[in-house]
């Protein structure tokens, strides 16, 4: 999948922030970023806007753009809400999905399988996002679709990080297969449960995830 200059810059900055190469409170100079990544002002501006939407960056009038801090409590709360939104999307999709949308969902699953076989977590992330988008649309609830997209954008950096946890990509793919099977069968409660469990960070997955983000030093104990 070819990515635009905006996507390339946004992903690079996300990686730098999540991996601690750009510290919380550090100022981001748009002109310096343009020179570093050899892009014009427009991709820099668009990438920063997207990072602001995800909560990784804050803009202070007359002061500049800075790397934000995200509290672990706030992050957990966002994942809890995301799990409920995705579960509802799955439940409605199992009841409302069209034949054309189901074919699209199967194709999205196949692309996830290809990315997983290639061992490429970033490519898998983008195909994973397309997979979830199919389910949002198949819910046939425009407001729910919009809310799920908005929160997914906030959680994007951390969902990308999840996929770098050992063996997570493989388990994610197995969960995708269960989700598709439930939606195909029209089993609304099963689809809701599968989507909720897929997104919710709990048990050992939660411990692994928190260990990863704390090791990188990008979170603080209390939400801000």
mmCIF file of C-alpha atoms in Angstrom:
data_model
loop_
_atom_site.group_PDB
_atom_site.id
_atom_site.type_symbol
_atom_site.label_atom_id
_atom_site.label_comp_id
_atom_site.label_asym_id
_atom_site.label_seq_id
_atom_site.Cartn_x
_atom_site.Cartn_y
_atom_site.Cartn_z
ATOM 1 C CA UNK A 1 0.000 0.000 0.000
ATOM 2 C CA UNK A 2 1.562 3.283 -1.121
ATOM 3 C CA UNK A 3 1.256 6.001 1.491
ATOM 4 C CA UNK A 4 1.076 9.748 0.966
ATOM 5 C CA UNK A 5 3.672 12.151 2.336
ATOM 6 C CA UNK A 6 1.188 13.075 5.069
ATOM 7 C CA UNK A 7 0.739 9.423 6.106
ATOM 8 C CA UNK A 8 4.466 8.774 5.943
ATOM 9 C CA UNK A 9 5.261 11.775 8.132
ATOM 10 C CA UNK A 10 2.427 11.076 10.575
ATOM 11 C CA UNK A 11 3.490 7.446 10.988
ATOM 12 C CA UNK A 12 7.135 8.435 11.508
ATOM 13 C CA UNK A 13 6.203 11.009 14.155
ATOM 14 C CA UNK A 14 3.858 8.534 15.850
ATOM 15 C CA UNK A 15 6.663 5.998 16.003
ATOM 16 C CA UNK A 16 9.074 8.597 17.402
ATOM 17 C CA UNK A 17 6.594 9.645 20.100
ATOM 18 C CA UNK A 18 5.452 6.135 21.051
ATOM 19 C CA UNK A 19 9.034 4.860 21.122
ATOM 20 C CA UNK A 20 10.265 7.773 23.234
ATOM 21 C CA UNK A 21 12.479 9.400 20.604
ATOM 22 C CA UNK A 22 10.410 12.568 20.956
ATOM 23 C CA UNK A 23 9.739 13.234 24.624
ATOM 24 C CA UNK A 24 6.509 14.572 26.182
ATOM 25 C CA UNK A 25 6.703 18.366 26.206
ATOM 26 C CA UNK A 26 9.155 18.500 23.306
ATOM 27 C CA UNK A 27 8.422 21.246 20.784
ATOM 28 C CA UNK A 28 7.815 20.234 17.163
ATOM 29 C CA UNK A 29 9.154 22.752 14.638
ATOM 30 C CA UNK A 30 7.123 22.470 11.385
ATOM 31 C CA UNK A 31 9.916 23.963 9.267
ATOM 32 C CA UNK A 32 12.493 21.582 10.717
ATOM 33 C CA UNK A 33 10.136 18.639 10.126
ATOM 34 C CA UNK A 34 9.702 19.678 6.503
ATOM 35 C CA UNK A 35 13.463 19.712 6.004
ATOM 36 C CA UNK A 36 13.992 16.442 7.874
ATOM 37 C CA UNK A 37 11.402 14.519 5.880
ATOM 38 C CA UNK A 38 11.861 16.465 2.646
ATOM 39 C CA UNK A 39 8.201 17.417 2.334
ATOM 40 C CA UNK A 40 6.352 20.684 1.793
ATOM 41 C CA UNK A 41 4.444 22.607 4.452
ATOM 42 C CA UNK A 42 1.091 21.060 3.535
ATOM 43 C CA UNK A 43 1.921 17.439 4.559
ATOM 44 C CA UNK A 44 3.536 18.760 7.757
ATOM 45 C CA UNK A 45 0.425 20.775 8.628
ATOM 46 C CA UNK A 46 -1.904 17.863 7.816
ATOM 47 C CA UNK A 47 0.197 15.350 9.776
ATOM 48 C CA UNK A 48 0.248 17.624 12.835
ATOM 49 C CA UNK A 49 -3.532 18.098 12.609
ATOM 50 C CA UNK A 50 -3.997 14.326 12.602
ATOM 51 C CA UNK A 51 -1.649 13.912 15.557
ATOM 52 C CA UNK A 52 -3.610 16.565 17.447
ATOM 53 C CA UNK A 53 -6.800 14.582 16.705
ATOM 54 C CA UNK A 54 -5.160 11.433 18.088
ATOM 55 C CA UNK A 55 -4.135 13.260 21.280
ATOM 56 C CA UNK A 56 -0.387 12.753 20.761
ATOM 57 C CA UNK A 57 0.296 16.413 20.036
ATOM 58 C CA UNK A 58 -1.043 19.658 21.470
ATOM 59 C CA UNK A 59 -1.005 23.127 19.913
ATOM 60 C CA UNK A 60 -0.608 26.119 22.203
ATOM 61 C CA UNK A 61 -1.471 29.516 20.668
ATOM 62 C CA UNK A 62 1.603 31.762 20.277
ATOM 63 C CA UNK A 63 3.799 29.054 21.844
ATOM 64 C CA UNK A 64 3.874 26.276 19.292
ATOM 65 C CA UNK A 65 3.240 22.563 18.842
ATOM 66 C CA UNK A 66 4.299 20.088 21.528
ATOM 67 C CA UNK A 67 4.356 16.347 22.183
ATOM 68 C CA UNK A 68 1.519 15.595 24.629
ATOM 69 C CA UNK A 69 1.376 13.306 27.634
ATOM 70 C CA UNK A 70 -1.326 10.656 27.837
ATOM 71 C CA UNK A 71 -2.315 9.148 31.178
ATOM 72 C CA UNK A 72 -2.607 5.378 31.479
ATOM 73 C CA UNK A 73 -6.018 5.722 33.150
ATOM 74 C CA UNK A 74 -7.321 7.817 30.265
ATOM 75 C CA UNK A 75 -5.976 5.332 27.747
ATOM 76 C CA UNK A 76 -7.704 2.409 29.487
ATOM 77 C CA UNK A 77 -10.984 4.336 29.532
ATOM 78 C CA UNK A 78 -10.744 5.075 25.813
ATOM 79 C CA UNK A 79 -10.155 1.396 25.016
ATOM 80 C CA UNK A 80 -13.177 0.453 27.152
ATOM 81 C CA UNK A 81 -15.419 2.824 25.202
ATOM 82 C CA UNK A 82 -13.917 1.699 21.885
ATOM 83 C CA UNK A 83 -14.704 -1.922 22.744
ATOM 84 C CA UNK A 84 -18.350 -1.075 23.403
ATOM 85 C CA UNK A 85 -18.678 0.944 20.174
ATOM 86 C CA UNK A 86 -17.097 -1.829 18.119
ATOM 87 C CA UNK A 87 -19.272 -4.431 19.806
ATOM 88 C CA UNK A 88 -22.390 -2.478 18.878
ATOM 89 C CA UNK A 89 -21.140 -2.142 15.282
ATOM 90 C CA UNK A 90 -20.666 -5.910 15.156
ATOM 91 C CA UNK A 91 -24.123 -6.622 16.566
ATOM 92 C CA UNK A 92 -25.840 -4.336 14.062
ATOM 93 C CA UNK A 93 -23.691 -5.552 11.170
ATOM 94 C CA UNK A 94 -24.681 -9.165 11.861
ATOM 95 C CA UNK A 95 -28.311 -8.109 11.418
ATOM 96 C CA UNK A 96 -27.972 -5.550 8.620
ATOM 97 C CA UNK A 97 -24.975 -6.387 6.416
ATOM 98 C CA UNK A 98 -25.704 -6.688 2.692
ATOM 99 C CA UNK A 99 -24.301 -9.376 0.406
ATOM 100 C CA UNK A 100 -22.005 -6.814 -1.226
ATOM 101 C CA UNK A 101 -20.750 -5.611 2.166
ATOM 102 C CA UNK A 102 -20.161 -9.181 3.306
ATOM 103 C CA UNK A 103 -18.060 -9.817 0.198
ATOM 104 C CA UNK A 104 -16.097 -6.663 0.976
ATOM 105 C CA UNK A 105 -15.536 -7.837 4.561
ATOM 106 C CA UNK A 106 -14.241 -11.201 3.345
ATOM 107 C CA UNK A 107 -11.842 -9.416 0.974
ATOM 108 C CA UNK A 108 -10.610 -7.228 3.844
ATOM 109 C CA UNK A 109 -9.972 -10.354 5.908
ATOM 110 C CA UNK A 110 -7.984 -11.880 3.036
ATOM 111 C CA UNK A 111 -5.779 -8.764 2.872
ATOM 112 C CA UNK A 112 -5.188 -9.010 6.629
ATOM 113 C CA UNK A 113 -4.109 -12.618 6.146
ATOM 114 C CA UNK A 114 -1.646 -11.570 3.427
ATOM 115 C CA UNK A 115 -0.122 -8.853 5.633
ATOM 116 C CA UNK A 116 0.132 -11.277 8.578
ATOM 117 C CA UNK A 117 1.920 -13.881 6.436
ATOM 118 C CA UNK A 118 4.368 -11.168 5.367
ATOM 119 C CA UNK A 119 5.054 -10.368 9.038
ATOM 120 C CA UNK A 120 4.479 -6.644 8.444
ATOM 121 C CA UNK A 121 2.711 -5.088 11.481
ATOM 122 C CA UNK A 122 2.321 -1.660 9.857
ATOM 123 C CA UNK A 123 0.754 -3.102 6.691
ATOM 124 C CA UNK A 124 -1.424 -5.310 8.876
ATOM 125 C CA UNK A 125 -2.520 -2.240 10.841
ATOM 126 C CA UNK A 126 -3.795 -0.501 7.703
ATOM 127 C CA UNK A 127 -5.564 -3.606 6.432
ATOM 128 C CA UNK A 128 -6.952 -4.112 9.940
ATOM 129 C CA UNK A 129 -8.318 -0.555 9.856
ATOM 130 C CA UNK A 130 -10.026 -1.273 6.518
ATOM 131 C CA UNK A 131 -11.499 -4.462 8.016
ATOM 132 C CA UNK A 132 -13.034 -2.541 10.904
ATOM 133 C CA UNK A 133 -14.270 0.198 8.558
ATOM 134 C CA UNK A 134 -16.272 -2.444 6.680
ATOM 135 C CA UNK A 135 -18.021 -3.402 9.907
ATOM 136 C CA UNK A 136 -18.736 0.222 10.834
ATOM 137 C CA UNK A 137 -20.418 0.795 7.462
ATOM 138 C CA UNK A 138 -22.317 -2.486 7.657
ATOM 139 C CA UNK A 139 -23.915 -1.325 10.920
ATOM 140 C CA UNK A 140 -25.973 1.097 8.770
ATOM 141 C CA UNK A 141 -25.911 3.604 11.617
ATOM 142 C CA UNK A 142 -24.202 6.780 10.453
ATOM 143 C CA UNK A 143 -23.831 8.312 13.894
ATOM 144 C CA UNK A 144 -22.274 5.157 15.341
ATOM 145 C CA UNK A 145 -19.956 4.901 12.317
ATOM 146 C CA UNK A 146 -18.788 8.497 12.871
ATOM 147 C CA UNK A 147 -18.217 8.071 16.619
ATOM 148 C CA UNK A 148 -16.303 4.816 16.144
ATOM 149 C CA UNK A 149 -14.074 6.404 13.501
ATOM 150 C CA UNK A 150 -13.352 9.402 15.709
ATOM 151 C CA UNK A 151 -12.284 7.348 18.721
ATOM 152 C CA UNK A 152 -10.359 4.899 16.534
ATOM 153 C CA UNK A 153 -8.319 7.860 15.285
ATOM 154 C CA UNK A 154 -7.506 8.818 18.879
ATOM 155 C CA UNK A 155 -6.330 5.287 19.618
ATOM 156 C CA UNK A 156 -4.500 4.699 16.325
ATOM 157 C CA UNK A 157 -0.933 5.013 17.687
ATOM 158 C CA UNK A 158 -1.627 2.608 20.536
ATOM 159 C CA UNK A 159 -3.447 0.097 18.348
ATOM 160 C CA UNK A 160 -0.421 0.139 16.063
ATOM 161 C CA UNK A 161 1.786 -0.463 19.095
ATOM 162 C CA UNK A 162 -0.401 -3.397 20.176
ATOM 163 C CA UNK A 163 0.392 -5.162 16.914
ATOM 164 C CA UNK A 164 4.101 -5.027 17.711
ATOM 165 C CA UNK A 165 3.597 -7.056 20.890
ATOM 166 C CA UNK A 166 4.907 -10.582 20.310
ATOM 167 C CA UNK A 167 2.370 -12.899 18.614
ATOM 168 C CA UNK A 168 -0.393 -10.257 18.730
ATOM 169 C CA UNK A 169 -0.735 -10.076 14.946
ATOM 170 C CA UNK A 170 -1.470 -13.799 14.713
ATOM 171 C CA UNK A 171 -4.026 -13.750 17.520
ATOM 172 C CA UNK A 172 -5.653 -10.639 16.014
ATOM 173 C CA UNK A 173 -6.096 -12.489 12.727
ATOM 174 C CA UNK A 174 -7.741 -15.455 14.471
ATOM 175 C CA UNK A 175 -10.118 -13.013 16.169
ATOM 176 C CA UNK A 176 -10.924 -11.465 12.761
ATOM 177 C CA UNK A 177 -11.894 -14.898 11.456
ATOM 178 C CA UNK A 178 -14.256 -15.427 14.400
ATOM 179 C CA UNK A 179 -15.793 -11.986 13.823
ATOM 180 C CA UNK A 180 -16.451 -12.722 10.152
ATOM 181 C CA UNK A 181 -17.909 -16.144 10.987
ATOM 182 C CA UNK A 182 -20.318 -14.589 13.500
ATOM 183 C CA UNK A 183 -21.425 -11.859 11.086
ATOM 184 C CA UNK A 184 -21.819 -14.384 8.237
ATOM 185 C CA UNK A 185 -24.017 -16.520 10.469
ATOM 186 C CA UNK A 186 -26.118 -13.517 11.462
ATOM 187 C CA UNK A 187 -25.408 -14.194 15.134
ATOM 188 C CA UNK A 188 -25.654 -10.686 16.569
ATOM 189 C CA UNK A 189 -24.705 -11.414 20.189
ATOM 190 C CA UNK A 190 -21.755 -13.576 19.128
ATOM 191 C CA UNK A 191 -20.514 -10.840 16.787
ATOM 192 C CA UNK A 192 -20.883 -8.202 19.500
ATOM 193 C CA UNK A 193 -18.944 -10.306 21.993
ATOM 194 C CA UNK A 194 -16.211 -11.108 19.456
ATOM 195 C CA UNK A 195 -15.686 -7.437 18.534
ATOM 196 C CA UNK A 196 -15.724 -6.297 22.157
ATOM 197 C CA UNK A 197 -13.186 -8.899 23.230
ATOM 198 C CA UNK A 198 -11.057 -8.153 20.156
ATOM 199 C CA UNK A 199 -10.645 -4.493 21.115
ATOM 200 C CA UNK A 200 -10.722 -4.594 24.918
ATOM 201 C CA UNK A 201 -7.289 -4.839 26.538
ATOM 202 C CA UNK A 202 -7.581 -7.266 29.429
ATOM 203 C CA UNK A 203 -5.730 -9.992 31.285
ATOM 204 C CA UNK A 204 -2.273 -10.840 30.003
ATOM 205 C CA UNK A 205 -2.817 -8.691 26.910
ATOM 206 C CA UNK A 206 -3.333 -5.696 29.180
ATOM 207 C CA UNK A 207 -0.192 -6.450 31.184
ATOM 208 C CA UNK A 208 1.895 -6.852 28.022
ATOM 209 C CA UNK A 209 0.531 -3.649 26.543
ATOM 210 C CA UNK A 210 1.086 -1.551 29.659
ATOM 211 C CA UNK A 211 4.596 -2.981 30.004
ATOM 212 C CA UNK A 212 5.321 -1.900 26.434
ATOM 213 C CA UNK A 213 4.111 1.675 26.763
ATOM 214 C CA UNK A 214 5.668 2.169 30.208
ATOM 215 C CA UNK A 215 8.980 0.829 28.958
ATOM 216 C CA UNK A 216 8.886 3.472 26.251
ATOM 217 C CA UNK A 217 8.146 6.207 28.779
ATOM 218 C CA UNK A 218 5.335 7.834 26.813
ATOM 219 C CA UNK A 219 2.608 7.469 29.465
ATOM 220 C CA UNK A 220 2.175 8.856 32.931
ATOM 221 C CA UNK A 221 0.255 7.281 35.765
ATOM 222 C CA UNK A 222 -2.523 9.871 36.015
ATOM 223 C CA UNK A 223 -4.632 11.068 33.116
ATOM 224 C CA UNK A 224 -4.080 14.614 31.907
#
